GROMACS .gro file of C-alpha atoms in nm:
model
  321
    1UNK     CA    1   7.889   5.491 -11.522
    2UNK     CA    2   7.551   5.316 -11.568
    3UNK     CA    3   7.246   5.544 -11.516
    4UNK     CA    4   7.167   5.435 -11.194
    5UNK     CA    5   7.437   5.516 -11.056
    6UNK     CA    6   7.440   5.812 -11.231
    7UNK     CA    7   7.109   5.938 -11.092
    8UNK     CA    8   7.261   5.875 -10.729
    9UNK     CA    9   7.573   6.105 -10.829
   10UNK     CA   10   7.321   6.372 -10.882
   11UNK     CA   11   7.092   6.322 -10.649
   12UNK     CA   12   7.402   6.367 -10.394
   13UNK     CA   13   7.488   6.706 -10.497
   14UNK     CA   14   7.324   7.010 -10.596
   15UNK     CA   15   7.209   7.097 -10.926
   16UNK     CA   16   7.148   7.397 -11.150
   17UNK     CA   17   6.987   7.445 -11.469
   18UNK     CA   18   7.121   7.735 -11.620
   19UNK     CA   19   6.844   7.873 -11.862
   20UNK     CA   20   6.749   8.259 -11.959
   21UNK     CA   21   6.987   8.513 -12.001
   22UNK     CA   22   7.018   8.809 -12.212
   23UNK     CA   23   7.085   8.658 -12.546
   24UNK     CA   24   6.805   8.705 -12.858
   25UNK     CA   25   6.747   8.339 -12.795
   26UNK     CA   26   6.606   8.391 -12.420
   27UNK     CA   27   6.253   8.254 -12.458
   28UNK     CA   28   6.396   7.933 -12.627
   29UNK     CA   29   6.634   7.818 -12.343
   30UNK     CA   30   6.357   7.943 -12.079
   31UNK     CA   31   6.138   7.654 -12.224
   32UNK     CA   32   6.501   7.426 -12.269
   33UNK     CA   33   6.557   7.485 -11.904
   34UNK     CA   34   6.222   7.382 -11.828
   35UNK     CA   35   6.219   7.082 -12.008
   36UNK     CA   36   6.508   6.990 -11.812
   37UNK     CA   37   6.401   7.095 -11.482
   38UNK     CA   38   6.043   6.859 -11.535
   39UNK     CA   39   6.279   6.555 -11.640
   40UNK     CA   40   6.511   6.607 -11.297
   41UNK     CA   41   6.174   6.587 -11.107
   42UNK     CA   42   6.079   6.277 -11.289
   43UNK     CA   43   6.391   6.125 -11.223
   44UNK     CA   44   6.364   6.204 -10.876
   45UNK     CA   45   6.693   6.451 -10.847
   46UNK     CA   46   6.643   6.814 -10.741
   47UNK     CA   47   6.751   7.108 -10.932
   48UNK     CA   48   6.723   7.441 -10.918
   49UNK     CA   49   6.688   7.704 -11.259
   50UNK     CA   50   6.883   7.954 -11.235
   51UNK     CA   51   6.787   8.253 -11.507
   52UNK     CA   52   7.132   8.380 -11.603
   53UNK     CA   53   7.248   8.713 -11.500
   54UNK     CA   54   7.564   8.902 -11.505
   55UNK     CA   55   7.580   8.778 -11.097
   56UNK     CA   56   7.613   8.400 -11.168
   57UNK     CA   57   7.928   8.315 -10.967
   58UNK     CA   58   7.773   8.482 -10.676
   59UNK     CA   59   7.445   8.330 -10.729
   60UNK     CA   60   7.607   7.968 -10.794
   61UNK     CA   61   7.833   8.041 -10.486
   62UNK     CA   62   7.560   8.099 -10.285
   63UNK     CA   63   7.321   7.841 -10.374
   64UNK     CA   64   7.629   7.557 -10.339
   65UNK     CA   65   7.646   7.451 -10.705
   66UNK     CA   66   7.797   7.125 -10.752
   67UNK     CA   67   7.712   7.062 -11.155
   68UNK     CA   68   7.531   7.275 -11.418
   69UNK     CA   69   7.313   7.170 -11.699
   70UNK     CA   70   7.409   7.476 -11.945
   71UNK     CA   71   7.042   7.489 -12.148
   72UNK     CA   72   7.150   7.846 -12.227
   73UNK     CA   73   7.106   7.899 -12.625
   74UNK     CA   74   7.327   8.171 -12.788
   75UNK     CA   75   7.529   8.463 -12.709
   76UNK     CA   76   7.676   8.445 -12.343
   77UNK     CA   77   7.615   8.118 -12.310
   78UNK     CA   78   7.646   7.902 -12.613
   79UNK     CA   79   7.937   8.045 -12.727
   80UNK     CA   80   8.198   7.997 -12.454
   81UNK     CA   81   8.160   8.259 -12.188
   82UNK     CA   82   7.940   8.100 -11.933
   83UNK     CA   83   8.194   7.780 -11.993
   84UNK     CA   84   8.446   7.995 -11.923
   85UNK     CA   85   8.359   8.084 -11.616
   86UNK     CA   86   8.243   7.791 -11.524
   87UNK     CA   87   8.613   7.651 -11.573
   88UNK     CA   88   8.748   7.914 -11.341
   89UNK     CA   89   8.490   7.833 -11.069
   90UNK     CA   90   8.598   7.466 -11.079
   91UNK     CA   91   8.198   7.352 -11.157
   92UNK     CA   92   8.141   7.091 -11.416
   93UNK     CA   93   7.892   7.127 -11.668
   94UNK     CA   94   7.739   6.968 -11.976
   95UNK     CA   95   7.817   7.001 -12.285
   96UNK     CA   96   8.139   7.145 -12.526
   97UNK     CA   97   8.453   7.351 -12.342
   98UNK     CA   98   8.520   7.706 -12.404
   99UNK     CA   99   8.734   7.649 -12.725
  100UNK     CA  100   8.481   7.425 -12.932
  101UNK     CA  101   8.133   7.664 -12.803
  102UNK     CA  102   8.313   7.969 -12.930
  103UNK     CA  103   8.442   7.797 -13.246
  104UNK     CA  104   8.039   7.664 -13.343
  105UNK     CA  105   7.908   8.004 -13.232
  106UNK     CA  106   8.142   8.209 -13.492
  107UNK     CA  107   7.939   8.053 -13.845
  108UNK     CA  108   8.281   8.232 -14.015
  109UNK     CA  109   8.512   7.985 -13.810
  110UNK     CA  110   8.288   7.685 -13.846
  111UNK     CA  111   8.304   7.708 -14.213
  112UNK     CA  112   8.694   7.767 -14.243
  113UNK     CA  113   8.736   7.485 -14.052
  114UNK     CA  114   8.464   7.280 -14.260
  115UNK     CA  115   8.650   7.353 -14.572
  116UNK     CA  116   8.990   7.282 -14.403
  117UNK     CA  117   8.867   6.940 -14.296
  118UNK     CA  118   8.715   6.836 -14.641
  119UNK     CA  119   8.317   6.899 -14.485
  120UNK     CA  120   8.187   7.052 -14.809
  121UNK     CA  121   8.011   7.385 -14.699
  122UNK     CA  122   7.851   7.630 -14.934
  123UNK     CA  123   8.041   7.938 -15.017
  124UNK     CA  124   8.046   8.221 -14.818
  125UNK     CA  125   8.188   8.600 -14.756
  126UNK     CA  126   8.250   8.772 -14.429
  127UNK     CA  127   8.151   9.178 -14.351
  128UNK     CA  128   8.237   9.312 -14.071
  129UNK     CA  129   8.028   9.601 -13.922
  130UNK     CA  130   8.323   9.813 -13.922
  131UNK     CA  131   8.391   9.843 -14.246
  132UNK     CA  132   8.029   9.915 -14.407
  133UNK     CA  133   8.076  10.176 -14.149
  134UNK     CA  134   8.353  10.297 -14.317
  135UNK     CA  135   8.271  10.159 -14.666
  136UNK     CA  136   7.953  10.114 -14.741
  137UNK     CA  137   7.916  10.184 -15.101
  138UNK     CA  138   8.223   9.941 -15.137
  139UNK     CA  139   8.122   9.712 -14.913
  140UNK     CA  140   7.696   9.694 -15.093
  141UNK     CA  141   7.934   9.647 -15.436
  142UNK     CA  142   8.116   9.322 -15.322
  143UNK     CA  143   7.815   9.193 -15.185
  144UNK     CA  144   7.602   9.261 -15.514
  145UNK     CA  145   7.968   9.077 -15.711
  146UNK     CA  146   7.890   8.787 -15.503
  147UNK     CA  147   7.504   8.793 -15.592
  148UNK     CA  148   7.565   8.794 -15.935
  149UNK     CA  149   7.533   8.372 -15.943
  150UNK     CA  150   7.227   8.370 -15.776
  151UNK     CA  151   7.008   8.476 -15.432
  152UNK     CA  152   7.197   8.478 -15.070
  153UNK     CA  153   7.121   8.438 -14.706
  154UNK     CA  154   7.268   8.715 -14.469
  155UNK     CA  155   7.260   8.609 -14.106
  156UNK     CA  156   7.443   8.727 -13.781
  157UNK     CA  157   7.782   8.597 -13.757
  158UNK     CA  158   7.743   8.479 -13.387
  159UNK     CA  159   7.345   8.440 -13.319
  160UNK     CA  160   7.135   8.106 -13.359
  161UNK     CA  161   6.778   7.985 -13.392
  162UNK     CA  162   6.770   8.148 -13.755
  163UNK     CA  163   6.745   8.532 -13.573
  164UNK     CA  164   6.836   8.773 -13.790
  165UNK     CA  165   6.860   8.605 -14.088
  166UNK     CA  166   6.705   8.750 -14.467
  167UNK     CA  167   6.681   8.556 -14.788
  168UNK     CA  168   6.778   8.831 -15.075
  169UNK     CA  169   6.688   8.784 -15.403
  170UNK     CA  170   6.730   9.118 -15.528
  171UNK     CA  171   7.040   9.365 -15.494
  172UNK     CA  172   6.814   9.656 -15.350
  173UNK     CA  173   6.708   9.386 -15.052
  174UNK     CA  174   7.120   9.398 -14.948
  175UNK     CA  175   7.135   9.707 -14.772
  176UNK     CA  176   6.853   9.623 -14.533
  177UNK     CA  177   6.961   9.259 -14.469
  178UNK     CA  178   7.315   9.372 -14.355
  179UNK     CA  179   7.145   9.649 -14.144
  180UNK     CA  180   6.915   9.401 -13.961
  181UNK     CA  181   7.220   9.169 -13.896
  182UNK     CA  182   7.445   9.432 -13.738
  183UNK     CA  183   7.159   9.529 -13.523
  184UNK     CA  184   7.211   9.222 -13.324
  185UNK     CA  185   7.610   9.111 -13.438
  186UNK     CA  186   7.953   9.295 -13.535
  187UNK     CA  187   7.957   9.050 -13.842
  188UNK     CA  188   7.732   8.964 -14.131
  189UNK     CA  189   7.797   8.631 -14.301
  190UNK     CA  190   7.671   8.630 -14.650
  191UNK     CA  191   7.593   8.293 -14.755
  192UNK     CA  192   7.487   8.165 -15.152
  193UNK     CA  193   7.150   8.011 -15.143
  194UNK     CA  194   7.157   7.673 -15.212
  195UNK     CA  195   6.867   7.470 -15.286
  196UNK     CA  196   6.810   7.135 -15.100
  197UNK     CA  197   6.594   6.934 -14.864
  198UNK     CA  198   6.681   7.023 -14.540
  199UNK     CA  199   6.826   6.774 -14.282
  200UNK     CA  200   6.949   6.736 -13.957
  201UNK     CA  201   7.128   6.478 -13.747
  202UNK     CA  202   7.216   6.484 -13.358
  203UNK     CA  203   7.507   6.366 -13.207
  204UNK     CA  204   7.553   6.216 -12.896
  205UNK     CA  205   7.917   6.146 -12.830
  206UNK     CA  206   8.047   5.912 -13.114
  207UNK     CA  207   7.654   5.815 -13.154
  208UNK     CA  208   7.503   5.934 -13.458
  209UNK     CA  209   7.113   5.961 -13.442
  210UNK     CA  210   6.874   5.925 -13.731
  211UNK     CA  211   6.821   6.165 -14.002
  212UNK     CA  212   6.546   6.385 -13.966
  213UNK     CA  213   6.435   6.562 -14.280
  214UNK     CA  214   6.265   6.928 -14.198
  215UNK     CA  215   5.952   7.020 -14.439
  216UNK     CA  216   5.942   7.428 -14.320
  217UNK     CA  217   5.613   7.643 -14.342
  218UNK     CA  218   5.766   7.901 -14.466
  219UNK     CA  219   6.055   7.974 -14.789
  220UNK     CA  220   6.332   7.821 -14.536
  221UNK     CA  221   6.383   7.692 -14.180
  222UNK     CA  222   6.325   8.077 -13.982
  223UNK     CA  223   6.212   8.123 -13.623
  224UNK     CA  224   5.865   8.089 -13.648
  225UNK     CA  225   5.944   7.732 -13.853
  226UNK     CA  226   6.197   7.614 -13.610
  227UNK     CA  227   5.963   7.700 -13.256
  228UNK     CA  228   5.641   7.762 -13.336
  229UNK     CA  229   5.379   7.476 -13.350
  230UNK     CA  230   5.322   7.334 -13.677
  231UNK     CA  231   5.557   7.573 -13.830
  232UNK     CA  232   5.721   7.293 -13.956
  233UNK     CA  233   5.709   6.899 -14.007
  234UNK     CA  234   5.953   6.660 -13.887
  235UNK     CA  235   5.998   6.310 -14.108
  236UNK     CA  236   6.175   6.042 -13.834
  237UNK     CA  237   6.319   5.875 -14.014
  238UNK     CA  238   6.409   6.115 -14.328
  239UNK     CA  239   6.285   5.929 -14.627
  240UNK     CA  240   6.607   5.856 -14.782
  241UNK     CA  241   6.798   5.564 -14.929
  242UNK     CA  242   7.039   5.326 -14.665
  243UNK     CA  243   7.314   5.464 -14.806
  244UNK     CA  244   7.232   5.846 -14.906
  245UNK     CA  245   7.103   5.821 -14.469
  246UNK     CA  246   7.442   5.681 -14.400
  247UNK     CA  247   7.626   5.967 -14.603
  248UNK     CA  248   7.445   6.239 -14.444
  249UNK     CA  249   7.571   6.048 -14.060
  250UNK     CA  250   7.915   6.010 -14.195
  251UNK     CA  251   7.902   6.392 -14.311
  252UNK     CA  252   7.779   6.506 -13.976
  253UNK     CA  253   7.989   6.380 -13.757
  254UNK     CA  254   8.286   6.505 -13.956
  255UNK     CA  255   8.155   6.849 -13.940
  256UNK     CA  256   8.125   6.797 -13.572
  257UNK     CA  257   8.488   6.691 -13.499
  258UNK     CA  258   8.596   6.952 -13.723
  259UNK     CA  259   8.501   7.227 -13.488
  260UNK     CA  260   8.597   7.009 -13.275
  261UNK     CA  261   8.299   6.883 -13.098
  262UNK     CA  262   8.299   6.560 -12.889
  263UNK     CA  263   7.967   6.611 -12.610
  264UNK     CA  264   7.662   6.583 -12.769
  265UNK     CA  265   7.504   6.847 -13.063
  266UNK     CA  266   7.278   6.916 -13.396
  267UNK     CA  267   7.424   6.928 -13.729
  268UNK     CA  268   7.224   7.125 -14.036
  269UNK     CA  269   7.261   6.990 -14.362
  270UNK     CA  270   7.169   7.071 -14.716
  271UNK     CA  271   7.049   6.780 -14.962
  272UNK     CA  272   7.069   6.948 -15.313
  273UNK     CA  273   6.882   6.792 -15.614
  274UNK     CA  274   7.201   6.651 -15.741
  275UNK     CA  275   7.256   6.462 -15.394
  276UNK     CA  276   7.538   6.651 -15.339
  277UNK     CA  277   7.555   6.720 -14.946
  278UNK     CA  278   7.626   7.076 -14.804
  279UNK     CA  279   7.655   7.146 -14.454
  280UNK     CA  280   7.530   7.437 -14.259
  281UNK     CA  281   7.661   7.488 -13.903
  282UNK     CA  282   7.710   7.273 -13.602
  283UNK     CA  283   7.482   7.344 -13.273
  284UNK     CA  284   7.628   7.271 -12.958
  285UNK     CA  285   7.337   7.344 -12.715
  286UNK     CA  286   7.026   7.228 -12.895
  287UNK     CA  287   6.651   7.321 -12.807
  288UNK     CA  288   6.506   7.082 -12.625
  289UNK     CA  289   6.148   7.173 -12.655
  290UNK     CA  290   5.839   7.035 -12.721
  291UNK     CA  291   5.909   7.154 -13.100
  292UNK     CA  292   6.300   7.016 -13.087
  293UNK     CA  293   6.477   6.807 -13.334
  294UNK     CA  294   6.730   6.654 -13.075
  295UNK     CA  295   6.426   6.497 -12.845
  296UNK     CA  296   6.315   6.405 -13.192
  297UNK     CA  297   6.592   6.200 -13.308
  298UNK     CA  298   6.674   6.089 -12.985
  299UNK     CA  299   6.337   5.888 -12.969
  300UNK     CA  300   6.362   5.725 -13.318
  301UNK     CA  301   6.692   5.590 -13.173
  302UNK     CA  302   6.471   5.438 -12.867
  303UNK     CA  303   6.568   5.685 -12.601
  304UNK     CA  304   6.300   5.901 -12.407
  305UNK     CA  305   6.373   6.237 -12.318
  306UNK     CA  306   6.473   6.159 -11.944
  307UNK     CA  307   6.750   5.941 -12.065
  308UNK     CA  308   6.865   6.197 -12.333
  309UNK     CA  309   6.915   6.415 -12.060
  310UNK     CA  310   7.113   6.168 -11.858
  311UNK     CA  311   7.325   6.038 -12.193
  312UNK     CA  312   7.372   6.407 -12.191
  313UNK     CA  313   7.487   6.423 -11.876
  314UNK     CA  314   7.723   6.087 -11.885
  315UNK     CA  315   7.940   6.256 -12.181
  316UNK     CA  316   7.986   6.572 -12.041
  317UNK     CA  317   8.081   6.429 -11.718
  318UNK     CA  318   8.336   6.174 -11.964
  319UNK     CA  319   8.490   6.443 -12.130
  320UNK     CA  320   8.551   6.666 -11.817
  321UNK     CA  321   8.767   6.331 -11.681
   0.00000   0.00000   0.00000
């Protein structure tokens, strides 16, 4: 399918943005889903946004939903539950199934299956909320074994956009990390810090974008870096060799089959001093904002942001086949 005749397929049925919803990420995909929305008006197809409630399937039923564009970021809608019911209701959509958003969302699953597939990963420890209920003073002791080779991230298991997450450098800093993760997850991965330029690369089907190399304001790549202007500096093309630019593509898209991942997505990556590679997590729904690093990439490669949409669009539509 060509995008002509693409653009006529949608312009024969009706559309929905899906954007909003309830997760910690809401303000993100509200400016996603109108990104999307301005590039359907450019391309001359009508859409409707729909901000995500808990009364979707009655609000898609009534409004005649042929096909969503799912620019929901995180819980409820990132991480296979929209999809899900999606799937019952019979409406296609873009981007991963059920099985591969929930796998991506769960950082604990994405790294066992990194290190099963040979996609080196930095190591990493579980806690569950349950049992630094229970345990605390046992469960502050394993963390502070774990610490003893050096400072750790602690993020939400299941949340994106870098909510939640504290760099510790100190033991006393553990207790407080872990409490500000379970305020918003059930699970707290603990991560060892590991030093590195950080990169990126999108993925659009078996397309591999260029490398973007991310230059943060602050200590490392945190909310305010990731969305707020000039919190941090995107190099398009990262500076980097043929080959070390070729690694880091090769690396990515292995991490994104591992989940497994076939639509479109962002993979994090670690360059350490040693030019050893590390990667960090696999994003299935991307930001696309003015501030995004899919758009980004996605224009090195000679594509605007109307036809990233539509590329988008084409693999979903190829995978649901």
């Amino acid at each position: 399918m060509n995008y002509m005749l693409l653009i006529r397929w949608l312009q024969a049925r009706r559309i929905a943005v899906l954007k909003g919803g309830s997760s910690s990420e809401r303000e993100i995909s509200l400016k996603t889903g109108a990104a999307v929305l301005q590039a359907f008006k450019r391309l001359g197809i009508r859409a409707v946004g729909i901000d995500v409630q808990s009364n979707l399937p009655e609000v898609l039923r009534k409004k005649r939903i042929q096909f969503c564009f799912n620019a929901l970021h995180g819980t409820n809608g990132e991480d296979g539950r929209v999809q899900g019911c999606l799937d019952v209701m019979g409406l296609p959509y873009t981007g991963e199934g059920v099985f591969a958003s929930a796998v991506a969302m769960d950082k604990h699953l994405s790294k066992t299956l990194f290190k099963k597939n040979g996609v080196p990963t930095a190591p990493w420890m579980l806690v569950h909320r349950l049992d630094y209920l229970r345990s605390k003073k046992e469960v502050l002791a394993a963390v502070r074994r774990f610490m003893t080779r050096g400072p750790l991230f602690i993020k939400p298991n299941d949340q994106g956009s870098a909510i939640g997450v504290s760099k510790v450098e100190r033991p006393r800093e553990i207790d407080k990390a872990l409490k500000a993760c379970f305020a918003l997850s059930s699970g707290a991965m603990v991560e060892r810090f590991v030093t590195g330029r950080e990169l990126t690369v999108g993925i659009l089907g078996e397309c591999v974008l260029p490398v973007i190399e991310i230059i943060p304001q602050h200590s490392f790549y945190d909310f305010h870096s990731k969305y707020a202007k000039g919190g941090s500096k995107h190099i398009v093309p990262a500076p980097l060799s043929r080959m070390m630019s070729m690694r880091a593509q090769v690396l990515a898209l292995k991490a994104f089959q591992a989940i497994p991942c076939s639509v479109y997505g962002r993979v994090d990556l670690l360059l350490q001093p040693n030019g050893q590679m590390k990667v960090l997590e696999v994003n299935t729904i991307p930001g696309m904002t003015t501030t995004s690093l899919l758009p980004d990439a996605a224009k090195a490669a000679g594509m605007d942001f109307d036809k990233l949409v539509l590329e988008i669009i084409r693999l979903s539509l190829k995978k649901k086949k």
